[in-house]
Short mmCIF file of C-alpha atoms in Angstrom, two decimals:
data_model
loop_
_atom_site.label_atom_id
_atom_site.label_comp_id
_atom_site.label_asym_id
_atom_site.label_seq_id
_atom_site.Cartn_x
_atom_site.Cartn_y
_atom_site.Cartn_z
CA MET J 1 0.06 0.21 -0.16
CA SER J 2 1.45 3.49 -1.08
CA THR J 3 -0.17 6.38 0.33
CA ASP J 4 1.00 10.03 1.07
CA LEU J 5 2.44 10.75 4.78
CA GLN J 6 0.76 14.39 4.64
CA ASP J 7 -2.70 13.21 3.65
CA LEU J 8 -2.31 10.64 6.58
CA LEU J 9 -1.00 13.29 9.08
CA ARG J 10 -3.89 15.38 7.94
CA GLU J 11 -6.28 12.98 8.17
CA GLY J 12 -4.93 12.15 11.69
CA LEU J 13 -5.16 15.31 13.17
CA ASP J 14 -8.62 16.05 11.86
CA ARG J 15 -9.38 12.75 13.83
CA LEU J 16 -7.58 13.98 17.13
CA THR J 17 -8.83 17.26 17.15
CA ALA J 18 -12.46 16.26 16.12
CA GLY J 19 -15.43 17.27 18.49
CA THR J 20 -13.29 19.49 20.56
CA THR J 21 -14.93 21.95 22.90
CA VAL J 22 -13.28 24.61 25.19
CA PRO J 23 -13.59 23.70 28.90
CA ASP J 24 -15.25 26.27 31.08
CA GLY J 25 -13.12 28.46 33.23
CA LEU J 26 -10.27 28.45 31.04
CA VAL J 27 -9.66 31.98 31.16
CA GLY J 28 -10.10 32.55 35.03
CA ARG J 29 -7.81 29.73 35.31
CA ALA J 30 -5.37 31.98 33.30
CA GLN J 31 -5.93 34.97 35.30
CA GLN J 32 -5.68 33.12 38.23
CA ARG J 33 -2.08 31.44 37.62
CA ASN J 34 -0.74 35.02 36.41
CA ARG J 35 -1.82 36.11 39.91
CA GLN J 36 0.20 33.68 41.34
CA ARG J 37 3.13 34.08 38.76
CA ARG J 38 3.25 37.83 39.76
CA ILE J 39 4.10 36.99 43.47
CA LYS J 40 6.87 35.05 42.21
CA ILE J 41 8.20 37.61 40.07
CA ARG J 42 7.85 39.79 42.81
CA ALA J 43 9.73 37.43 44.84
CA ALA J 44 12.71 36.78 42.50
CA ILE J 45 13.21 40.30 42.18
CA ALA J 46 13.37 40.84 45.56
CA ALA J 47 15.46 38.27 46.20
CA SER J 48 18.03 39.62 44.34
CA THR J 49 17.79 43.38 44.88
CA ALA J 50 16.23 44.06 48.24
CA LEU J 51 19.37 44.17 50.27
CA ALA J 52 21.29 46.91 48.56
CA ALA J 53 21.24 49.30 51.41
CA ALA J 54 22.49 46.56 54.02
CA ALA J 55 26.26 47.32 54.06
CA VAL J 56 25.65 50.48 55.62
CA THR J 57 24.14 49.04 58.96
CA VAL J 58 27.36 46.83 58.95
CA SER J 59 29.66 49.47 59.38
CA LEU J 60 27.33 51.37 61.65
CA THR J 61 26.88 48.48 63.74
CA ALA J 62 29.84 46.60 63.66
CA THR J 63 31.68 49.47 65.49
CA GLY J 64 30.82 49.14 69.23
CA SER J 65 29.17 45.89 68.88
CA GLN J 66 29.80 42.93 70.39
CA PRO J 67 32.58 40.72 68.84
CA SER J 68 31.28 37.93 67.26
CA ASN J 69 32.25 35.17 69.62
CA ALA J 70 30.23 36.86 72.14
CA PRO J 71 28.05 34.47 74.19
CA VAL J 72 24.36 34.45 73.53
CA ARG J 73 23.41 31.78 75.39
CA THR J 74 21.43 34.17 77.70
CA GLN J 75 19.62 35.60 74.53
CA THR J 76 16.37 34.53 73.31
CA ILE J 77 14.66 34.24 69.99
CA ALA J 78 12.29 37.09 70.74
CA ASP J 79 15.78 39.37 71.73
CA ILE J 80 17.26 38.08 68.60
CA ALA J 81 14.57 38.83 66.39
CA THR J 82 14.08 42.23 67.50
CA ARG J 83 17.64 43.26 67.12
CA THR J 84 17.36 41.66 63.36
CA GLU J 85 14.29 43.60 62.77
CA GLN J 86 16.04 46.87 63.70
CA ALA J 87 19.12 45.96 61.83
CA LEU J 88 17.02 44.91 58.71
CA ALA J 89 15.05 48.23 59.13
CA ALA J 90 17.82 50.19 59.30
CA THR J 91 19.30 48.78 56.02
CA ALA J 92 16.00 50.05 54.52
CA ASP J 93 17.34 53.70 55.07
CA HIS J 94 20.88 53.71 53.82
CA GLY J 95 22.28 52.22 50.75
CA ASN J 96 26.17 53.11 50.93
CA ALA J 97 27.21 49.58 50.70
CA ILE J 98 28.05 47.03 48.07
CA GLN J 99 25.90 44.14 48.76
CA VAL J 100 27.08 41.11 47.33
CA ILE J 101 24.64 37.75 47.12
CA ARG J 102 26.12 34.30 46.37
CA GLN J 103 23.17 32.22 45.18
CA SER J 104 23.51 28.57 44.72
CA GLY J 105 21.87 25.28 44.81
CA SER J 106 21.85 21.29 45.05
CA GLY J 107 21.07 20.38 41.69
CA VAL J 108 19.21 23.09 40.71
CA PRO J 109 20.64 25.29 37.68
CA PHE J 110 20.12 28.79 37.36
CA LYS J 111 18.38 29.71 34.04
CA LEU J 112 17.57 33.02 32.63
CA SER J 113 13.78 33.52 32.71
CA ALA J 114 11.47 36.00 30.93
CA LEU J 115 9.39 37.91 33.59
CA GLY J 116 5.83 39.20 32.26
CA MET J 117 5.90 43.12 32.85
CA GLY J 118 2.60 43.64 31.01
CA GLY J 119 2.52 47.03 29.39
CA SER J 120 5.58 48.39 30.92
CA LEU J 121 8.21 47.67 28.25
CA GLU J 122 9.35 49.82 25.50
CA HIS J 123 9.37 47.75 22.74
CA PRO J 124 6.03 45.68 22.37
CA GLY J 125 7.25 43.00 19.55
CA PRO J 126 6.54 39.55 18.32
CA ILE J 127 8.43 37.92 20.68
CA PRO J 128 5.83 36.34 23.25
CA VAL J 129 8.31 33.88 24.96
CA LEU J 130 12.08 33.57 26.01
CA PRO J 131 14.32 33.41 22.71
CA ARG J 132 14.89 29.93 22.27
CA VAL J 133 18.77 30.56 22.24
CA LEU J 134 18.68 31.39 25.67
CA SER J 135 16.56 28.81 27.09
CA THR J 136 19.60 26.51 26.81
CA VAL J 137 21.79 28.72 28.97
CA THR J 138 22.29 27.67 32.54
CA ALA J 139 24.84 28.37 35.42
CA GLN J 140 25.22 26.56 38.44
CA TYR J 141 25.71 29.53 40.73
CA VAL J 142 24.96 33.49 40.28
CA THR J 143 26.55 36.09 42.34
CA SER J 144 24.73 39.39 42.46
CA TRP J 145 26.28 42.71 43.04
CA THR J 146 23.93 45.86 43.99
CA TYR J 147 25.42 49.33 44.74
CA HIS J 148 23.67 52.55 44.39
CA GLY J 149 21.19 51.79 41.47
CA LEU J 150 23.51 49.33 39.82
CA TYR J 151 22.10 45.83 39.85
CA LEU J 152 24.32 43.17 38.17
CA GLN J 153 24.03 39.26 37.89
CA GLU J 154 26.94 36.82 37.04
CA GLY J 155 26.03 33.69 35.92
CA PHE J 156 29.03 30.66 36.33
CA SER J 157 29.53 27.15 35.22
CA ALA J 158 30.56 24.65 37.84
CA ALA J 159 34.41 25.29 36.50
CA GLY J 160 33.89 29.16 37.36
CA ARG J 161 33.48 30.23 33.69
CA LEU J 162 31.14 33.27 33.14
CA VAL J 163 27.92 32.00 31.21
CA PHE J 164 25.55 34.99 31.15
CA VAL J 165 25.69 38.52 32.92
CA ASN J 166 22.48 40.40 33.36
CA SER J 167 21.92 43.65 34.72
CA THR J 168 18.92 45.65 35.88
CA GLY J 169 18.48 49.03 37.66
CA GLY J 170 15.99 51.15 38.89
CA LEU J 171 13.51 48.10 39.63
CA THR J 172 12.23 49.52 43.01
CA LYS J 173 11.66 52.93 42.42
CA ARG J 174 8.97 52.92 39.67
CA GLN J 175 10.83 54.91 36.95
CA SER J 176 12.49 53.96 33.75
CA SER J 177 15.44 51.55 33.87
CA GLU J 178 17.04 48.88 31.72
CA ASN J 179 17.67 45.61 31.70
CA TYR J 180 20.71 44.33 29.63
CA GLY J 181 23.03 41.54 29.36
CA ALA J 182 25.05 38.68 27.49
CA ALA J 183 24.71 34.98 27.31
CA TYR J 184 28.24 34.10 26.36
CA PRO J 185 28.08 30.27 25.05
CA VAL J 186 25.62 31.34 22.63
CA ARG J 187 27.20 34.71 21.89
CA VAL J 188 23.82 36.88 22.03
CA SER J 189 23.18 40.04 24.03
CA TRP J 190 20.01 42.00 24.66
CA ARG J 191 18.90 45.31 25.98
CA THR J 192 15.45 46.21 27.29
CA VAL J 193 13.92 49.49 28.74
CA ILE J 194 11.31 48.94 31.21
CA ARG J 195 9.10 51.89 32.34
CA GLY J 196 7.64 51.94 35.96
CA ALA J 197 6.76 48.37 37.59
CA SER J 198 3.38 48.52 36.53
CA GLY J 199 3.45 45.01 36.12
CA LEU J 200 4.31 44.02 39.56
CA GLY J 201 1.59 46.07 41.34
CA GLY J 202 -1.38 44.83 43.21
CA LEU J 203 0.29 42.13 45.28
CA PRO J 204 -1.14 41.41 48.77
CA ALA J 205 0.27 43.03 52.10
CA LEU J 206 2.92 40.69 53.81
CA SER J 207 0.84 39.19 57.02
CA CYS J 208 1.97 35.96 59.33
CA GLN J 209 -0.38 34.03 57.05
CA ASN J 210 1.43 34.40 53.68
CA VAL J 211 4.74 35.40 54.63
CA GLY J 212 7.25 32.69 53.21
CA PRO J 213 10.93 32.06 52.93
CA SER J 214 11.05 33.20 49.32
CA GLY J 215 11.98 37.00 50.08
CA TYR J 216 8.77 38.37 49.20
CA PRO J 217 8.19 41.37 48.93
CA SER J 218 11.75 41.86 50.32
CA TRP J 219 14.26 40.09 52.23
CA GLN J 220 14.22 42.90 55.17
CA ALA J 221 10.37 42.70 54.98
CA SER J 222 9.89 39.01 54.93
CA ILE J 223 12.96 38.03 57.52
CA SER J 224 11.42 40.81 59.48
CA LYS J 225 8.09 39.77 59.35
CA SER J 226 8.59 35.95 59.77
CA LEU J 227 10.47 36.77 63.12
CA SER J 228 7.94 38.78 64.42
CA CYS J 229 5.38 36.68 63.84
CA GLY J 230 7.42 33.55 65.71
CA LEU J 231 8.12 31.45 62.51
CA TYR J 232 11.43 30.78 63.62
CA TYR J 233 13.21 29.47 66.59
CA LEU J 234 16.82 29.76 67.63
CA SER J 235 18.94 26.40 67.24
CA GLY J 236 22.39 27.51 68.20
CA ARG J 237 25.23 28.68 66.75
CA GLN J 238 27.33 27.26 63.53
CA TRP J 239 30.38 28.80 61.75
CA VAL J 240 29.32 30.30 58.42
CA ASP J 241 31.86 32.02 56.46
CA GLY J 242 33.83 32.69 59.02
CA VAL J 243 31.12 34.08 61.72
CA ASP J 244 29.82 32.14 64.42
CA ALA J 245 26.13 32.90 63.26
CA MET J 246 23.16 32.45 65.48
CA THR J 247 21.18 29.81 63.53
CA LEU J 248 17.23 30.46 63.39
CA VAL J 249 15.42 27.44 61.84
CA SER J 250 11.93 27.79 60.96
CA ARG J 251 8.89 26.19 62.34
CA PRO J 252 6.86 23.88 60.27
CA ARG J 253 3.97 26.19 59.82
CA LEU J 254 6.27 28.50 58.02
CA GLY J 255 5.04 28.32 54.13
CA GLY J 256 2.88 25.51 55.13
CA GLY J 257 5.05 23.37 55.95
CA LEU J 258 6.57 23.23 52.18
CA PHE J 259 9.91 24.34 53.33
CA ARG J 260 12.57 24.30 55.87
CA SER J 261 13.96 27.23 56.23
CA THR J 262 17.43 28.48 58.02
CA ILE J 263 18.72 32.08 58.57
CA TRP J 264 21.96 32.35 59.77
CA VAL J 265 22.26 35.69 61.77
CA ASN J 266 25.62 37.64 62.53
CA PRO J 267 25.59 38.53 66.10
CA ALA J 268 28.04 41.39 65.65
CA THR J 269 25.52 43.00 63.30
CA TYR J 270 22.25 41.19 63.33
CA LEU J 271 22.07 40.92 59.63
CA PRO J 272 21.92 37.22 57.79
CA VAL J 273 25.04 35.43 56.99
CA ARG J 274 23.21 33.18 55.01
CA THR J 275 19.87 31.69 54.22
CA SER J 276 18.88 28.23 53.02
CA LEU J 277 15.67 26.91 51.95
CA VAL J 278 14.92 23.22 51.34
CA THR J 279 11.64 22.35 49.63
CA LEU J 280 9.77 19.55 51.45
CA SER J 281 7.14 18.77 48.80
CA GLY J 282 5.53 19.73 45.64
CA PRO J 283 7.36 19.70 42.28
CA GLY J 284 10.71 21.26 43.70
CA ARG J 285 11.13 18.41 46.36
CA GLY J 286 14.60 18.09 47.64
CA GLN J 287 15.78 21.45 45.98
CA HIS J 288 18.04 23.24 48.26
CA LEU J 289 19.04 26.91 47.60
CA VAL J 290 21.27 28.91 49.66
CA ASN J 291 22.10 32.51 49.62
CA ASP J 292 25.25 33.81 51.13
CA PHE J 293 25.29 37.32 51.88
CA ARG J 294 27.97 40.03 52.10
CA PHE J 295 27.71 43.62 53.06
CA LEU J 296 30.81 45.43 51.90
CA PRO J 297 31.86 48.89 52.77
CA PRO J 298 32.59 51.12 49.74
CA THR J 299 36.57 50.69 50.45
CA GLU J 300 39.21 51.15 47.40
CA ALA J 301 39.39 47.36 47.60
CA ASN J 302 35.80 46.52 47.20
CA LEU J 303 34.97 48.83 44.75
CA ALA J 304 37.82 47.41 42.79
CA ALA J 305 36.33 44.12 43.13
CA LEU J 306 33.07 45.49 41.98
CA HIS J 307 34.60 47.27 38.81
CA ALA J 308 35.88 43.97 38.19
CA ALA J 309 32.78 42.35 37.83
CA ILE J 310 31.58 44.76 35.49
CA GLY J 311 34.57 44.46 33.73
CA ARG J 312 33.76 41.00 33.22
CA ALA J 313 30.74 41.86 31.97
CA ALA J 314 31.78 43.66 28.87
CA ILE J 315 29.64 42.55 26.13
CA PRO J 316 31.63 41.94 22.34
CA ALA J 317 30.08 44.11 19.70
CA ALA J 318 30.06 40.87 17.66
CA PHE J 319 27.48 39.31 19.92
CA ARG J 320 24.19 38.65 18.31
CA ARG J 321 21.45 41.25 19.43
CA LEU J 322 18.44 39.89 20.70
CA HIS J 323 15.33 42.22 20.61
CA LEU J 324 13.28 41.64 23.60
CA ASN J 325 10.12 42.87 25.23
CA VAL J 326 10.74 41.30 28.40
CA LEU J 327 12.23 41.54 31.39
CA LEU J 328 14.94 38.94 32.28
CA LEU J 329 16.28 37.75 35.70
CA ALA J 330 18.21 34.72 36.58
CA VAL J 331 16.27 32.37 38.91
CA ALA J 332 16.72 28.78 40.10
CA GLY J 333 15.48 25.85 38.15
CA GLY J 334 13.53 28.73 35.87
CA MET J 335 9.91 30.34 36.25
CA MET K 1 -10.87 42.71 18.07
CA GLY K 2 -7.59 44.94 18.60
CA GLY K 3 -6.25 47.04 21.36
CA THR K 4 -6.50 45.71 25.07
CA PRO K 5 -8.34 42.62 25.60
CA THR K 6 -9.76 42.39 28.92
CA GLY K 7 -10.84 38.76 30.67
CA ALA K 8 -14.55 39.23 29.17
CA ASP K 9 -13.02 39.94 25.73
CA LEU K 10 -11.20 36.46 26.01
CA GLU K 11 -14.37 34.85 27.47
CA ARG K 12 -16.15 36.29 24.16
CA LEU K 13 -13.52 35.38 22.11
CA LEU K 14 -13.64 31.61 23.26
CA ALA K 15 -17.09 31.37 23.13
CA GLU K 16 -17.02 32.49 19.41
CA ARG K 17 -13.56 30.88 18.02
CA GLY K 18 -12.91 28.41 21.06
CA THR K 19 -13.48 25.48 19.28
CA GLN K 20 -10.85 26.40 16.26
CA LEU K 21 -8.28 27.06 18.73
CA MET K 22 -8.91 24.71 21.02
CA ARG K 23 -8.20 22.18 17.72
CA VAL K 24 -4.94 24.12 16.95
CA ALA K 25 -3.80 23.52 20.69
CA ILE K 26 -4.45 19.91 20.40
CA ALA K 27 -2.94 19.57 16.96
CA LEU K 28 0.30 21.31 18.58
CA ALA K 29 0.25 19.51 22.02
CA GLY K 30 -0.53 16.23 20.52
CA GLY K 31 -3.33 15.63 23.12
CA ARG K 32 -6.72 17.06 24.40
CA GLU K 33 -5.19 17.67 28.18
CA ALA K 34 -2.00 18.89 26.46
CA GLY K 35 -3.95 21.17 24.29
CA GLU K 36 -5.89 22.52 27.13
CA ASP K 37 -2.74 23.37 29.12
CA LEU K 38 -1.07 24.75 26.17
CA LEU K 39 -4.39 27.28 25.19
CA GLN K 40 -4.30 28.21 28.92
CA ALA K 41 -0.60 29.42 28.86
CA ALA K 42 -1.17 31.37 25.71
CA LEU K 43 -4.28 33.01 27.53
CA GLU K 44 -1.96 33.73 30.41
CA ARG K 45 0.81 35.35 28.33
CA LEU K 46 -1.69 37.32 26.30
CA LEU K 47 -3.29 38.61 29.74
CA ARG K 48 0.38 39.48 30.98
CA LYS K 49 0.93 41.64 27.84
CA PRO K 50 -2.04 43.14 26.62
CA ARG K 51 -0.52 46.31 25.10
CA GLN K 52 1.48 43.80 22.82
CA VAL K 53 -1.78 42.71 21.31
CA ASP K 54 -1.51 45.32 17.92
CA GLN K 55 -2.88 42.94 15.78
CA ASP K 56 -6.12 41.16 15.85
CA THR K 57 -6.80 39.10 19.16
CA GLU K 58 -7.22 35.96 17.85
CA GLY K 59 -4.26 36.25 15.54
CA TYR K 60 -1.99 36.89 18.29
CA LEU K 61 -3.28 34.36 20.45
CA ARG K 62 -2.79 31.95 17.63
CA GLN K 63 1.12 33.46 16.89
CA VAL K 64 1.44 32.86 20.89
CA LEU K 65 -0.06 29.33 20.76
CA TYR K 66 2.51 28.39 17.80
CA ASN K 67 5.58 30.14 19.51
CA LEU K 68 4.82 28.43 22.79
CA ALA K 69 4.21 24.92 20.96
CA ALA K 70 7.40 25.46 18.91
CA ASP K 71 9.72 26.27 22.08
CA GLY K 72 8.45 23.45 23.75
CA TRP K 73 6.67 25.25 26.66
CA ARG K 74 6.84 22.44 28.93
CA ARG K 75 9.38 20.02 27.48
CA ARG K 76 11.15 19.25 30.26
CA GLY K 77 8.12 18.65 32.28
CA ARG K 78 5.53 16.30 31.64
CA TRP K 79 6.09 16.06 27.85
CA ARG K 80 9.24 14.08 28.75
CA GLN K 81 7.57 12.14 31.26
CA ARG K 82 4.95 10.76 28.59
CA LEU K 83 7.73 10.18 25.93
CA PRO K 84 7.91 6.37 27.10
CA LEU K 85 4.40 6.04 27.53
CA LEU K 86 3.88 7.76 23.92
CA ARG K 87 6.46 5.34 22.33
CA ALA K 88 4.92 2.18 24.06
CA GLN K 89 1.70 3.50 22.60
CA ALA K 90 3.49 3.97 19.06
CA SER K 91 4.56 0.53 19.16
CA GLN K 92 1.46 -1.09 20.44
CA ALA K 93 -0.42 0.69 17.42
CA SER K 94 2.29 -0.32 14.64
CA ALA K 95 1.59 -4.04 16.33
CA GLN K 96 -2.09 -3.60 15.81
CA ALA K 97 -1.11 -2.20 12.24
CA SER K 98 0.44 -5.51 11.23
CA ASP K 99 -2.46 -7.40 12.02
CA GLY K 100 -4.33 -5.65 9.20
CA ALA K 101 -5.00 -2.74 11.03
CA ASP K 102 -6.75 -0.06 8.63
CA VAL K 103 -5.96 3.45 7.22
CA VAL K 104 -7.47 4.85 10.56
CA ASP K 105 -5.11 3.04 12.46
CA LEU K 106 -2.21 4.11 10.41
CA ARG K 107 -3.20 8.09 10.75
CA ASP K 108 -3.46 7.65 14.20
CA ALA K 109 -0.23 5.90 14.71
CA LEU K 110 1.31 8.68 12.59
CA VAL K 111 -0.19 11.23 15.16
CA ARG K 112 1.23 9.51 17.78
CA LEU K 113 4.66 9.36 16.00
CA LEU K 114 4.33 12.94 15.49
CA ARG K 115 4.49 13.57 19.17
CA GLN K 116 8.32 12.14 19.01
CA LEU K 117 9.68 15.08 16.90
CA PRO K 118 11.18 18.13 18.53
CA PRO K 119 8.45 20.89 19.44
CA ARG K 120 9.84 23.25 16.70
CA GLN K 121 9.61 20.85 13.87
CA ARG K 122 6.22 19.38 15.32
CA ALA K 123 4.81 23.24 14.99
CA VAL K 124 6.06 23.58 11.45
CA ILE K 125 4.40 20.20 10.62
CA VAL K 126 1.11 21.42 11.79
CA LEU K 127 1.31 24.66 10.42
CA ARG K 128 2.40 23.49 6.74
CA TYR K 129 0.39 20.10 6.43
CA TRP K 130 -2.52 20.41 8.67
CA GLU K 131 -3.40 24.61 8.27
CA GLN K 132 -2.14 24.51 5.09
CA ARG K 133 0.15 27.59 5.79
CA THR K 134 3.03 28.56 3.24
CA GLU K 135 6.34 28.69 4.04
CA ALA K 136 6.27 32.41 4.17
CA GLU K 137 3.04 32.47 6.78
CA THR K 138 4.79 29.62 8.65
CA ALA K 139 7.89 31.44 8.70
CA ALA K 140 6.28 34.58 9.80
CA LEU K 141 4.14 33.30 12.60
CA LEU K 142 6.96 31.27 14.33
CA GLY K 143 9.52 34.44 13.83
CA CYS K 144 12.25 32.64 11.84
CA SER K 145 13.37 32.66 7.90
CA GLU K 146 11.31 30.43 5.42
CA GLY K 147 14.90 28.29 5.39
CA THR K 148 14.61 27.53 8.55
CA VAL K 149 10.82 26.50 8.03
CA LYS K 150 11.51 24.38 4.97
CA SER K 151 14.50 22.56 6.73
CA ALA K 152 12.30 21.99 9.86
CA ALA K 153 9.49 20.36 7.66
CA SER K 154 12.00 18.38 5.48
CA ARG K 155 13.71 17.02 8.59
CA GLY K 156 10.43 16.53 10.45
CA LEU K 157 8.78 14.63 7.74
CA ARG K 158 11.95 12.46 7.25
CA GLN K 159 12.08 11.72 10.66
CA LEU K 160 8.74 10.73 10.48
CA ARG K 161 9.56 8.22 7.43
CA GLU K 162 12.28 6.89 9.61
CA LEU K 163 10.21 6.25 12.82
CA ALA K 164 7.49 4.70 10.91
CA GLY K 165 9.84 2.66 9.16
CA ALA K 166 11.56 1.59 12.09
CA GLN K 167 8.58 -0.02 13.10
CA ALA K 168 8.53 -2.54 10.35
CA ASN K 169 5.31 -4.04 11.49
CA LEU K 170 3.71 -0.56 10.28
CA GLY K 171 2.58 -2.57 7.04
CA PHE K 172 2.35 0.36 4.83
CA GLU K 173 4.95 2.38 2.64
CA LEU K 174 5.06 6.32 3.00
CA ALA K 175 5.00 7.79 -0.46
CA GLU K 176 7.75 11.02 -0.61
CA GLY K 177 5.28 13.91 -0.59
CA THR K 178 6.14 17.48 -1.66
CA SER K 179 7.22 19.53 0.76
#
C-alpha cells in the first residue's frame, strides 16, 4: 500500500481534534495563574535586589558592637528577632554599601527567565516567549552585585566560567530602567528598557499567614515579618563564612510546611549571613537553595572588586543582539 | 478585536472561536489535556502583555500558541515524562497495524509518532500540512526564516518516515510527498 504521508497526517490530526470543546473557566484559570506568577516575580526580584542598602548597617553596627564570638546563651529568639528587625529596618534607610549575594543550589541550575511586565516595556513586539537560544543557557551559581542603583547578576558554570551577565537598575523606584546582558556560550546580547513597574502592582500585603521564605516582597520584610510572627526558633550557633552565626530554624507552619528555612545571623550586626531553603514537598521537592550575603563597605578594594565584575560583564560587539520585550532575571530552575 | 483585551473579551473570543483555537492547541500539543494546558498558557501570556496585542486578538493568540509549542513550553516537564508512554503506544499501534489494521490506525499511529518530533519541527509540520500555511506564513508566525521552516519541515517528514520505517510492522509504505 502506498499513500501520502502528508494526507495521512492531516487526516490523523483532523481525527485527533474532532469534537473539541473549550473547557469552562479557562480564562479564569489563566488569570489566577497570572496572579500567582506575579507573586513569584516579585519574590525573585526582591531576592536579588532588596538588601542593597544593608552594608551601611554593617559599618554602623560593627563599631562598638559585641564581637562575633560573644556568648549568646542568654539571648532568646525574641531578643534576636527584635535586634534583627532593627538592623534590617536600618538597611532600608541607607544604601552606601556594596551588597553581594552568592546564590547556589543543590542540583538546581539557574536559568534566565523572561518575567512578564505587562504594558511596561518600551518595545512591544512579536516575541512572546524567552528566545529559544537563551533557554539553553544555565549556570550553576549566580553572584549578584548591588550598589547605588547598579544591579548586576553573573552566572557561572561549575568550572567558574562566566556563562551570562544580566544587569537591571531602578526596579524598586518605579522609574525607567534598563535590563541588558549577554549569554556567552551562545554569543547573544540584549537590552530592554523598562518603564515603571506596573506589572508588579496589586500584590497582597505581608501577614503572618502569607509570609514565606522566598524573600517576598523583600528580604528585609520577609525575614522581619517571619521573626516577628514567631516562625523561627533559635537552634544554636554554627560557623558560617568565618562567622559564629546564630542559627534560626523555621517552624513547620512557615510556608505551610512546604519548606524548611534556616537563617544564620551575624551576632555582631544582626544581619543575615546566609539563608537556606529546602523544599520538602511539591514539584521542587529536594531542592536546596542557598543565599550567601556579604555587605561590603565601599572601600577602594571593594569598589575595585565591583569594577572587576563590571569589567567581566563587557559585551563583545560581535554578539548577536536580541530584541526582547521581557525583563530577564536569573532564577533557580527557571520560572 | 484589537487594543487591550480584558478577561471578558477573551471569554467572548473563546465563546465564538474557542473550538477552532482548541483544535489548533490540541494539534500542536498532541493531545486534549496537553492542548488545554497550551491554550491556557497562551491566554496567560496574552493577559500579561495586553499592550502587545497590536493585531487582532485571535491572530495574536494563535501566534502565541504556535511559539509556545515551538519552544516546547513544557518539554522539560510532563512532555518528557510521557515520551516513554507515547513510544509504547506507538509500538502498540504498529503491532495492531501489522495485524491488518485499516488506514484509520495508520493515521493515529502517525499522529502519535508526530509527538516524538522536537517541538519546533512538530509546530512546523502542523502549520504547513494541517493548517496548510505557506512557508512564508509559517516563518512569519514562528518568527524565523523561510529556510528554517523549509529545513524543519523536511527534517520532520524525514524523521516521521524513519520512525514509521523503524517500526517494520507498520505495514505500509509512505510515499515521498512534496514538502
